[in-house]
PDB file of N, CA and C in Angstrom:
ATOM      1  N   MET G1032      -1.291  -1.970  27.326  1.00  0.00           N
ATOM      2  CA  MET G1032      -2.329  -1.037  26.962  1.00  0.00           C
ATOM      3  C   MET G1032      -3.546  -1.832  26.469  1.00  0.00           C
ATOM      4  N   ASN G1033      -4.725  -1.462  26.937  1.00  0.00           N
ATOM      5  CA  ASN G1033      -5.914  -2.231  26.564  1.00  0.00           C
ATOM      6  C   ASN G1033      -6.531  -1.712  25.261  1.00  0.00           C
ATOM      7  N   LEU G1034      -7.342  -2.552  24.651  1.00  0.00           N
ATOM      8  CA  LEU G1034      -7.912  -2.258  23.336  1.00  0.00           C
ATOM      9  C   LEU G1034      -8.788  -1.000  23.317  1.00  0.00           C
ATOM     10  N   PRO G1035      -9.653  -0.777  24.309  1.00  0.00           N
ATOM     11  CA  PRO G1035     -10.451   0.458  24.276  1.00  0.00           C
ATOM     12  C   PRO G1035      -9.589   1.726  24.309  1.00  0.00           C
ATOM     13  N   ASP G1036      -8.515   1.724  25.090  1.00  0.00           N
ATOM     14  CA  ASP G1036      -7.625   2.888  25.132  1.00  0.00           C
ATOM     15  C   ASP G1036      -6.932   3.096  23.791  1.00  0.00           C
ATOM     16  N   ILE G1037      -6.477   2.007  23.197  1.00  0.00           N
ATOM     17  CA  ILE G1037      -5.825   2.090  21.889  1.00  0.00           C
ATOM     18  C   ILE G1037      -6.809   2.622  20.858  1.00  0.00           C
ATOM     19  N   THR G1038      -8.021   2.102  20.878  1.00  0.00           N
ATOM     20  CA  THR G1038      -9.038   2.532  19.912  1.00  0.00           C
ATOM     21  C   THR G1038      -9.342   4.014  20.056  1.00  0.00           C
ATOM     22  N   THR G1039      -9.476   4.494  21.287  1.00  0.00           N
ATOM     23  CA  THR G1039      -9.748   5.907  21.532  1.00  0.00           C
ATOM     24  C   THR G1039      -8.624   6.777  20.990  1.00  0.00           C
ATOM     25  N   ARG G1040      -7.393   6.413  21.289  1.00  0.00           N
ATOM     26  CA  ARG G1040      -6.246   7.181  20.790  1.00  0.00           C
ATOM     27  C   ARG G1040      -6.169   7.109  19.270  1.00  0.00           C
ATOM     28  N   LEU G1041      -6.460   5.950  18.725  1.00  0.00           N
ATOM     29  CA  LEU G1041      -6.404   5.773  17.278  1.00  0.00           C
ATOM     30  C   LEU G1041      -7.456   6.623  16.572  1.00  0.00           C
ATOM     31  N   ILE G1042      -8.645   6.697  17.122  1.00  0.00           N
ATOM     32  CA  ILE G1042      -9.693   7.541  16.535  1.00  0.00           C
ATOM     33  C   ILE G1042      -9.244   9.000  16.508  1.00  0.00           C
ATOM     34  N   GLN G1043      -8.560   9.443  17.557  1.00  0.00           N
ATOM     35  CA  GLN G1043      -8.046  10.810  17.583  1.00  0.00           C
ATOM     36  C   GLN G1043      -7.008  11.031  16.474  1.00  0.00           C
ATOM     37  N   ILE G1044      -6.205  10.028  16.193  1.00  0.00           N
ATOM     38  CA  ILE G1044      -5.194  10.129  15.141  1.00  0.00           C
ATOM     39  C   ILE G1044      -5.846  10.092  13.762  1.00  0.00           C
ATOM     40  N   VAL G1045      -6.837   9.230  13.593  1.00  0.00           N
ATOM     41  CA  VAL G1045      -7.472   9.024  12.288  1.00  0.00           C
ATOM     42  C   VAL G1045      -8.366  10.199  11.885  1.00  0.00           C
ATOM     43  N   THR G1046      -8.973  10.858  12.848  1.00  0.00           N
ATOM     44  CA  THR G1046      -9.962  11.900  12.564  1.00  0.00           C
ATOM     45  C   THR G1046      -9.477  12.945  11.546  1.00  0.00           C
ATOM     46  N   PRO G1047      -8.285  13.515  11.685  1.00  0.00           N
ATOM     47  CA  PRO G1047      -7.857  14.491  10.673  1.00  0.00           C
ATOM     48  C   PRO G1047      -7.698  13.886   9.270  1.00  0.00           C
ATOM     49  N   PHE G1048      -7.391  12.608   9.202  1.00  0.00           N
ATOM     50  CA  PHE G1048      -7.241  11.947   7.911  1.00  0.00           C
ATOM     51  C   PHE G1048      -8.589  11.764   7.216  1.00  0.00           C
ATOM     52  N   GLY G1049      -9.665  11.741   7.993  1.00  0.00           N
ATOM     53  CA  GLY G1049     -10.996  11.558   7.440  1.00  0.00           C
ATOM     54  C   GLY G1049     -11.532  12.783   6.730  1.00  0.00           C
ATOM     55  N   GLN G1050     -11.024  13.946   7.076  1.00  0.00           N
ATOM     56  CA  GLN G1050     -11.403  15.220   6.456  1.00  0.00           C
ATOM     57  C   GLN G1050     -12.909  15.374   6.308  1.00  0.00           C
ATOM     58  N   GLY G1051     -13.645  15.000   7.345  1.00  0.00           N
ATOM     59  CA  GLY G1051     -15.085  15.203   7.360  1.00  0.00           C
ATOM     60  C   GLY G1051     -15.883  14.247   6.486  1.00  0.00           C
ATOM     61  N   ARG G1052     -15.270  13.168   6.029  1.00  0.00           N
ATOM     62  CA  ARG G1052     -15.983  12.227   5.146  1.00  0.00           C
ATOM     63  C   ARG G1052     -17.062  11.437   5.884  1.00  0.00           C
ATOM     64  N   VAL G1053     -16.862  11.199   7.157  1.00  0.00           N
ATOM     65  CA  VAL G1053     -17.879  10.536   7.977  1.00  0.00           C
ATOM     66  C   VAL G1053     -18.109  11.386   9.222  1.00  0.00           C
ATOM     67  N   PRO G1054     -19.360  11.473   9.691  1.00  0.00           N
ATOM     68  CA  PRO G1054     -19.641  12.342  10.843  1.00  0.00           C
ATOM     69  C   PRO G1054     -18.982  11.874  12.133  1.00  0.00           C
ATOM     70  N   VAL G1055     -18.951  10.564  12.343  1.00  0.00           N
ATOM     71  CA  VAL G1055     -18.354  10.021  13.564  1.00  0.00           C
ATOM     72  C   VAL G1055     -17.486   8.824  13.187  1.00  0.00           C
ATOM     73  N   ILE G1056     -16.229   8.877  13.591  1.00  0.00           N
ATOM     74  CA  ILE G1056     -15.329   7.756  13.339  1.00  0.00           C
ATOM     75  C   ILE G1056     -15.405   6.808  14.524  1.00  0.00           C
ATOM     76  N   SER G1057     -15.577   5.523  14.220  1.00  0.00           N
ATOM     77  CA  SER G1057     -15.666   4.507  15.256  1.00  0.00           C
ATOM     78  C   SER G1057     -14.761   3.342  14.878  1.00  0.00           C
ATOM     79  N   ALA G1058     -14.765   2.311  15.710  1.00  0.00           N
ATOM     80  CA  ALA G1058     -13.963   1.120  15.426  1.00  0.00           C
ATOM     81  C   ALA G1058     -14.409   0.447  14.134  1.00  0.00           C
ATOM     82  N   ALA G1059     -15.656   0.630  13.727  1.00  0.00           N
ATOM     83  CA  ALA G1059     -16.184  -0.004  12.516  1.00  0.00           C
ATOM     84  C   ALA G1059     -15.920   0.804  11.245  1.00  0.00           C
ATOM     85  N   THR G1060     -15.369   1.996  11.375  1.00  0.00           N
ATOM     86  CA  THR G1060     -15.107   2.840  10.214  1.00  0.00           C
ATOM     87  C   THR G1060     -14.024   2.213   9.347  1.00  0.00           C
ATOM     88  N   GLU G1061     -14.314   2.074   8.062  1.00  0.00           N
ATOM     89  CA  GLU G1061     -13.355   1.505   7.125  1.00  0.00           C
ATOM     90  C   GLU G1061     -12.369   2.577   6.666  1.00  0.00           C
ATOM     91  N   LEU G1062     -11.094   2.230   6.701  1.00  0.00           N
ATOM     92  CA  LEU G1062     -10.056   3.197   6.354  1.00  0.00           C
ATOM     93  C   LEU G1062     -10.099   3.583   4.875  1.00  0.00           C
ATOM     94  N   THR G1063     -10.143   2.597   4.000  1.00  0.00           N
ATOM     95  CA  THR G1063     -10.148   2.914   2.576  1.00  0.00           C
ATOM     96  C   THR G1063     -11.560   3.100   2.030  1.00  0.00           C
ATOM     97  N   GLY G1064     -12.547   2.455   2.637  1.00  0.00           N
ATOM     98  CA  GLY G1064     -13.931   2.582   2.175  1.00  0.00           C
ATOM     99  C   GLY G1064     -14.566   3.874   2.648  1.00  0.00           C
ATOM    100  N   ASP G1065     -14.816   3.975   3.942  1.00  0.00           N
ATOM    101  CA  ASP G1065     -15.504   5.146   4.499  1.00  0.00           C
ATOM    102  C   ASP G1065     -14.655   6.417   4.428  1.00  0.00           C
ATOM    103  N   LEU G1066     -13.387   6.297   4.768  1.00  0.00           N
ATOM    104  CA  LEU G1066     -12.521   7.483   4.818  1.00  0.00           C
ATOM    105  C   LEU G1066     -11.843   7.778   3.485  1.00  0.00           C
ATOM    106  N   GLU G1067     -11.957   6.839   2.547  1.00  0.00           N
ATOM    107  CA  GLU G1067     -11.401   7.008   1.207  1.00  0.00           C
ATOM    108  C   GLU G1067      -9.899   7.310   1.233  1.00  0.00           C
ATOM    109  N   LEU G1068      -9.174   6.640   2.115  1.00  0.00           N
ATOM    110  CA  LEU G1068      -7.732   6.841   2.188  1.00  0.00           C
ATOM    111  C   LEU G1068      -7.052   6.075   1.055  1.00  0.00           C
ATOM    112  N   ASP G1069      -6.223   6.767   0.302  1.00  0.00           N
ATOM    113  CA  ASP G1069      -5.437   6.078  -0.716  1.00  0.00           C
ATOM    114  C   ASP G1069      -4.163   5.555  -0.070  1.00  0.00           C
ATOM    115  N   SER G1070      -3.338   4.868  -0.840  1.00  0.00           N
ATOM    116  CA  SER G1070      -2.159   4.221  -0.255  1.00  0.00           C
ATOM    117  C   SER G1070      -1.203   5.227   0.381  1.00  0.00           C
ATOM    118  N   LEU G1071      -1.072   6.394  -0.198  1.00  0.00           N
ATOM    119  CA  LEU G1071      -0.186   7.412   0.376  1.00  0.00           C
ATOM    120  C   LEU G1071      -0.716   7.901   1.719  1.00  0.00           C
ATOM    121  N   ARG G1072      -2.020   8.137   1.806  1.00  0.00           N
ATOM    122  CA  ARG G1072      -2.618   8.585   3.072  1.00  0.00           C
ATOM    123  C   ARG G1072      -2.547   7.487   4.134  1.00  0.00           C
ATOM    124  N   VAL G1073      -2.689   6.234   3.707  1.00  0.00           N
ATOM    125  CA  VAL G1073      -2.554   5.122   4.654  1.00  0.00           C
ATOM    126  C   VAL G1073      -1.141   5.106   5.221  1.00  0.00           C
ATOM    127  N   MET G1074      -0.147   5.322   4.377  1.00  0.00           N
ATOM    128  CA  MET G1074       1.240   5.336   4.857  1.00  0.00           C
ATOM    129  C   MET G1074       1.473   6.516   5.801  1.00  0.00           C
ATOM    130  N   ASP G1075       0.903   7.675   5.487  1.00  0.00           N
ATOM    131  CA  ASP G1075       1.001   8.831   6.393  1.00  0.00           C
ATOM    132  C   ASP G1075       0.349   8.507   7.740  1.00  0.00           C
ATOM    133  N   LEU G1076      -0.801   7.849   7.677  1.00  0.00           N
ATOM    134  CA  LEU G1076      -1.487   7.441   8.905  1.00  0.00           C
ATOM    135  C   LEU G1076      -0.611   6.492   9.706  1.00  0.00           C
ATOM    136  N   MET G1077       0.004   5.536   9.031  1.00  0.00           N
ATOM    137  CA  MET G1077       0.837   4.563   9.737  1.00  0.00           C
ATOM    138  C   MET G1077       2.041   5.236  10.392  1.00  0.00           C
ATOM    139  N   LEU G1078       2.612   6.237   9.745  1.00  0.00           N
ATOM    140  CA  LEU G1078       3.716   6.982  10.367  1.00  0.00           C
ATOM    141  C   LEU G1078       3.239   7.671  11.640  1.00  0.00           C
ATOM    142  N   ALA G1079       2.064   8.264  11.595  1.00  0.00           N
ATOM    143  CA  ALA G1079       1.501   8.918  12.784  1.00  0.00           C
ATOM    144  C   ALA G1079       1.235   7.906  13.887  1.00  0.00           C
ATOM    145  N   VAL G1080       0.714   6.739  13.514  1.00  0.00           N
ATOM    146  CA  VAL G1080       0.432   5.679  14.488  1.00  0.00           C
ATOM    147  C   VAL G1080       1.732   5.186  15.122  1.00  0.00           C
ATOM    148  N   GLU G1081       2.735   4.942  14.290  1.00  0.00           N
ATOM    149  CA  GLU G1081       4.016   4.459  14.816  1.00  0.00           C
ATOM    150  C   GLU G1081       4.644   5.470  15.761  1.00  0.00           C
ATOM    151  N   ASP G1082       4.542   6.751  15.426  1.00  0.00           N
ATOM    152  CA  ASP G1082       5.069   7.793  16.312  1.00  0.00           C
ATOM    153  C   ASP G1082       4.304   7.839  17.627  1.00  0.00           C
ATOM    154  N   GLU G1083       2.982   7.790  17.547  1.00  0.00           N
ATOM    155  CA  GLU G1083       2.139   7.892  18.744  1.00  0.00           C
ATOM    156  C   GLU G1083       2.361   6.733  19.703  1.00  0.00           C
ATOM    157  N   PHE G1084       2.456   5.522  19.166  1.00  0.00           N
ATOM    158  CA  PHE G1084       2.551   4.337  20.016  1.00  0.00           C
ATOM    159  C   PHE G1084       3.986   3.828  20.169  1.00  0.00           C
ATOM    160  N   ASP G1085       4.939   4.517  19.536  1.00  0.00           N
ATOM    161  CA  ASP G1085       6.358   4.153  19.608  1.00  0.00           C
ATOM    162  C   ASP G1085       6.572   2.688  19.229  1.00  0.00           C
ATOM    163  N   ILE G1086       6.038   2.330  18.057  1.00  0.00           N
ATOM    164  CA  ILE G1086       6.146   0.971  17.545  1.00  0.00           C
ATOM    165  C   ILE G1086       6.557   1.018  16.080  1.00  0.00           C
ATOM    166  N   SER G1087       6.865  -0.140  15.543  1.00  0.00           N
ATOM    167  CA  SER G1087       7.088  -0.299  14.115  1.00  0.00           C
ATOM    168  C   SER G1087       6.144  -1.391  13.630  1.00  0.00           C
ATOM    169  N   VAL G1088       5.225  -1.008  12.751  1.00  0.00           N
ATOM    170  CA  VAL G1088       4.229  -1.948  12.254  1.00  0.00           C
ATOM    171  C   VAL G1088       4.753  -2.561  10.953  1.00  0.00           C
ATOM    172  N   PRO G1089       4.869  -3.880  10.887  1.00  0.00           N
ATOM    173  CA  PRO G1089       5.308  -4.521   9.653  1.00  0.00           C
ATOM    174  C   PRO G1089       4.313  -4.252   8.523  1.00  0.00           C
ATOM    175  N   ILE G1090       4.805  -3.786   7.397  1.00  0.00           N
ATOM    176  CA  ILE G1090       3.947  -3.392   6.282  1.00  0.00           C
ATOM    177  C   ILE G1090       3.069  -4.546   5.794  1.00  0.00           C
ATOM    178  N   ASN G1091       3.589  -5.761   5.843  1.00  0.00           N
ATOM    179  CA  ASN G1091       2.798  -6.909   5.361  1.00  0.00           C
ATOM    180  C   ASN G1091       1.610  -7.222   6.264  1.00  0.00           C
ATOM    181  N   SER G1092       1.625  -6.747   7.500  1.00  0.00           N
ATOM    182  CA  SER G1092       0.507  -6.998   8.411  1.00  0.00           C
ATOM    183  C   SER G1092      -0.685  -6.094   8.116  1.00  0.00           C
ATOM    184  N   LEU G1093      -0.498  -5.084   7.273  1.00  0.00           N
ATOM    185  CA  LEU G1093      -1.593  -4.173   6.953  1.00  0.00           C
ATOM    186  C   LEU G1093      -2.600  -4.769   5.971  1.00  0.00           C
ATOM    187  N   ALA G1094      -2.240  -5.870   5.340  1.00  0.00           N
ATOM    188  CA  ALA G1094      -3.127  -6.486   4.348  1.00  0.00           C
ATOM    189  C   ALA G1094      -4.480  -6.881   4.938  1.00  0.00           C
ATOM    190  N   ASP G1095      -4.521  -7.249   6.204  1.00  0.00           N
ATOM    191  CA  ASP G1095      -5.760  -7.682   6.849  1.00  0.00           C
ATOM    192  C   ASP G1095      -6.498  -6.546   7.560  1.00  0.00           C
ATOM    193  N   VAL G1096      -5.958  -5.347   7.518  1.00  0.00           N
ATOM    194  CA  VAL G1096      -6.561  -4.214   8.220  1.00  0.00           C
ATOM    195  C   VAL G1096      -7.559  -3.510   7.300  1.00  0.00           C
ATOM    196  N   ARG G1097      -8.814  -3.502   7.702  1.00  0.00           N
ATOM    197  CA  ARG G1097      -9.864  -2.835   6.929  1.00  0.00           C
ATOM    198  C   ARG G1097     -10.475  -1.657   7.711  1.00  0.00           C
ATOM    199  N   THR G1098     -10.615  -1.851   9.023  1.00  0.00           N
ATOM    200  CA  THR G1098     -11.310  -0.859   9.848  1.00  0.00           C
ATOM    201  C   THR G1098     -10.377  -0.281  10.909  1.00  0.00           C
ATOM    202  N   VAL G1099     -10.850   0.764  11.553  1.00  0.00           N
ATOM    203  CA  VAL G1099     -10.121   1.353  12.673  1.00  0.00           C
ATOM    204  C   VAL G1099      -9.928   0.300  13.765  1.00  0.00           C
ATOM    205  N   GLY G1100     -10.952  -0.515  13.998  1.00  0.00           N
ATOM    206  CA  GLY G1100     -10.864  -1.578  15.001  1.00  0.00           C
ATOM    207  C   GLY G1100      -9.805  -2.608  14.655  1.00  0.00           C
ATOM    208  N   ASP G1101      -9.725  -2.983  13.365  1.00  0.00           N
ATOM    209  CA  ASP G1101      -8.681  -3.920  12.930  1.00  0.00           C
ATOM    210  C   ASP G1101      -7.298  -3.347  13.216  1.00  0.00           C
ATOM    211  N   LEU G1102      -7.138  -2.068  12.940  1.00  0.00           N
ATOM    212  CA  LEU G1102      -5.845  -1.420  13.177  1.00  0.00           C
ATOM    213  C   LEU G1102      -5.540  -1.368  14.669  1.00  0.00           C
ATOM    214  N   ALA G1103      -6.553  -1.134  15.494  1.00  0.00           N
ATOM    215  CA  ALA G1103      -6.362  -1.116  16.946  1.00  0.00           C
ATOM    216  C   ALA G1103      -5.884  -2.480  17.440  1.00  0.00           C
ATOM    217  N   VAL G1104      -6.464  -3.552  16.914  1.00  0.00           N
ATOM    218  CA  VAL G1104      -6.056  -4.899  17.309  1.00  0.00           C
ATOM    219  C   VAL G1104      -4.605  -5.144  16.884  1.00  0.00           C
ATOM    220  N   LEU G1105      -4.237  -4.722  15.681  1.00  0.00           N
ATOM    221  CA  LEU G1105      -2.869  -4.859  15.207  1.00  0.00           C
ATOM    222  C   LEU G1105      -1.898  -4.091  16.097  1.00  0.00           C
ATOM    223  N   ILE G1106      -2.279  -2.877  16.478  1.00  0.00           N
ATOM    224  CA  ILE G1106      -1.431  -2.074  17.366  1.00  0.00           C
ATOM    225  C   ILE G1106      -1.273  -2.763  18.712  1.00  0.00           C
ATOM    226  N   GLN G1107      -2.385  -3.297  19.246  1.00  0.00           N
ATOM    227  CA  GLN G1107      -2.317  -3.989  20.532  1.00  0.00           C
ATOM    228  C   GLN G1107      -1.350  -5.158  20.462  1.00  0.00           C
ATOM    229  N   LYS G1108      -1.416  -5.950  19.384  1.00  0.00           N
ATOM    230  CA  LYS G1108      -0.506  -7.067  19.208  1.00  0.00           C
ATOM    231  C   LYS G1108       0.929  -6.587  19.107  1.00  0.00           C
ATOM    232  N   THR G1109       1.148  -5.525  18.342  1.00  0.00           N
ATOM    233  CA  THR G1109       2.490  -4.995  18.140  1.00  0.00           C
ATOM    234  C   THR G1109       3.064  -4.420  19.430  1.00  0.00           C
ATOM    235  N   VAL G1110       2.242  -3.696  20.177  1.00  0.00           N
ATOM    236  CA  VAL G1110       2.683  -3.148  21.465  1.00  0.00           C
ATOM    237  C   VAL G1110       3.001  -4.304  22.419  1.00  0.00           C
ATOM    238  N   GLY G1111       2.178  -5.331  22.420  1.00  0.00           N
ATOM    239  CA  GLY G1111       2.403  -6.496  23.271  1.00  0.00           C
ATOM    240  C   GLY G1111       3.676  -7.224  22.907  1.00  0.00           C
ATOM    241  N   ASP G1112       3.965  -7.323  21.618  1.00  0.00           N
ATOM    242  CA  ASP G1112       5.194  -7.999  21.154  1.00  0.00           C
ATOM    243  C   ASP G1112       6.437  -7.209  21.528  1.00  0.00           C
ATOM    244  N   SER G1113       6.316  -5.877  21.590  1.00  0.00           N
ATOM    245  CA  SER G1113       7.497  -5.062  21.876  1.00  0.00           C
ATOM    246  C   SER G1113       7.673  -4.796  23.364  1.00  0.00           C
ATOM    247  N   ALA G1114       6.688  -5.197  24.164  1.00  0.00           N
ATOM    248  CA  ALA G1114       6.755  -4.934  25.608  1.00  0.00           C
ATOM    249  C   ALA G1114       7.663  -5.930  26.313  1.00  0.00           C
TER     250      ALA G1114
END
C-alpha cells in the first residue's frame, strides 16, 4: 500500500476524532497539538487504525509520531513488515 493511499484512509479515520477542531485535516495536522487528542483518545485512534489496516502498532513506536503524516509513515512501515 502506498503512502498517499494510507494518508487518505488515515485522514478519514482521524476526522471524527478531531471534532471540528481544525477545518481541514492534512498530513501536517498534529494529533495532540491541532486536534488536542489526549492519551486516551490517541489509544482509541490507534485501535481504529489497527482495525482498519489489520496491523498491530508497537506502542513504543508512537513516541516519534506527531502528525497525521508521521502516523501514515509508521503504518506504511508496519504494513510492509507484516506483508
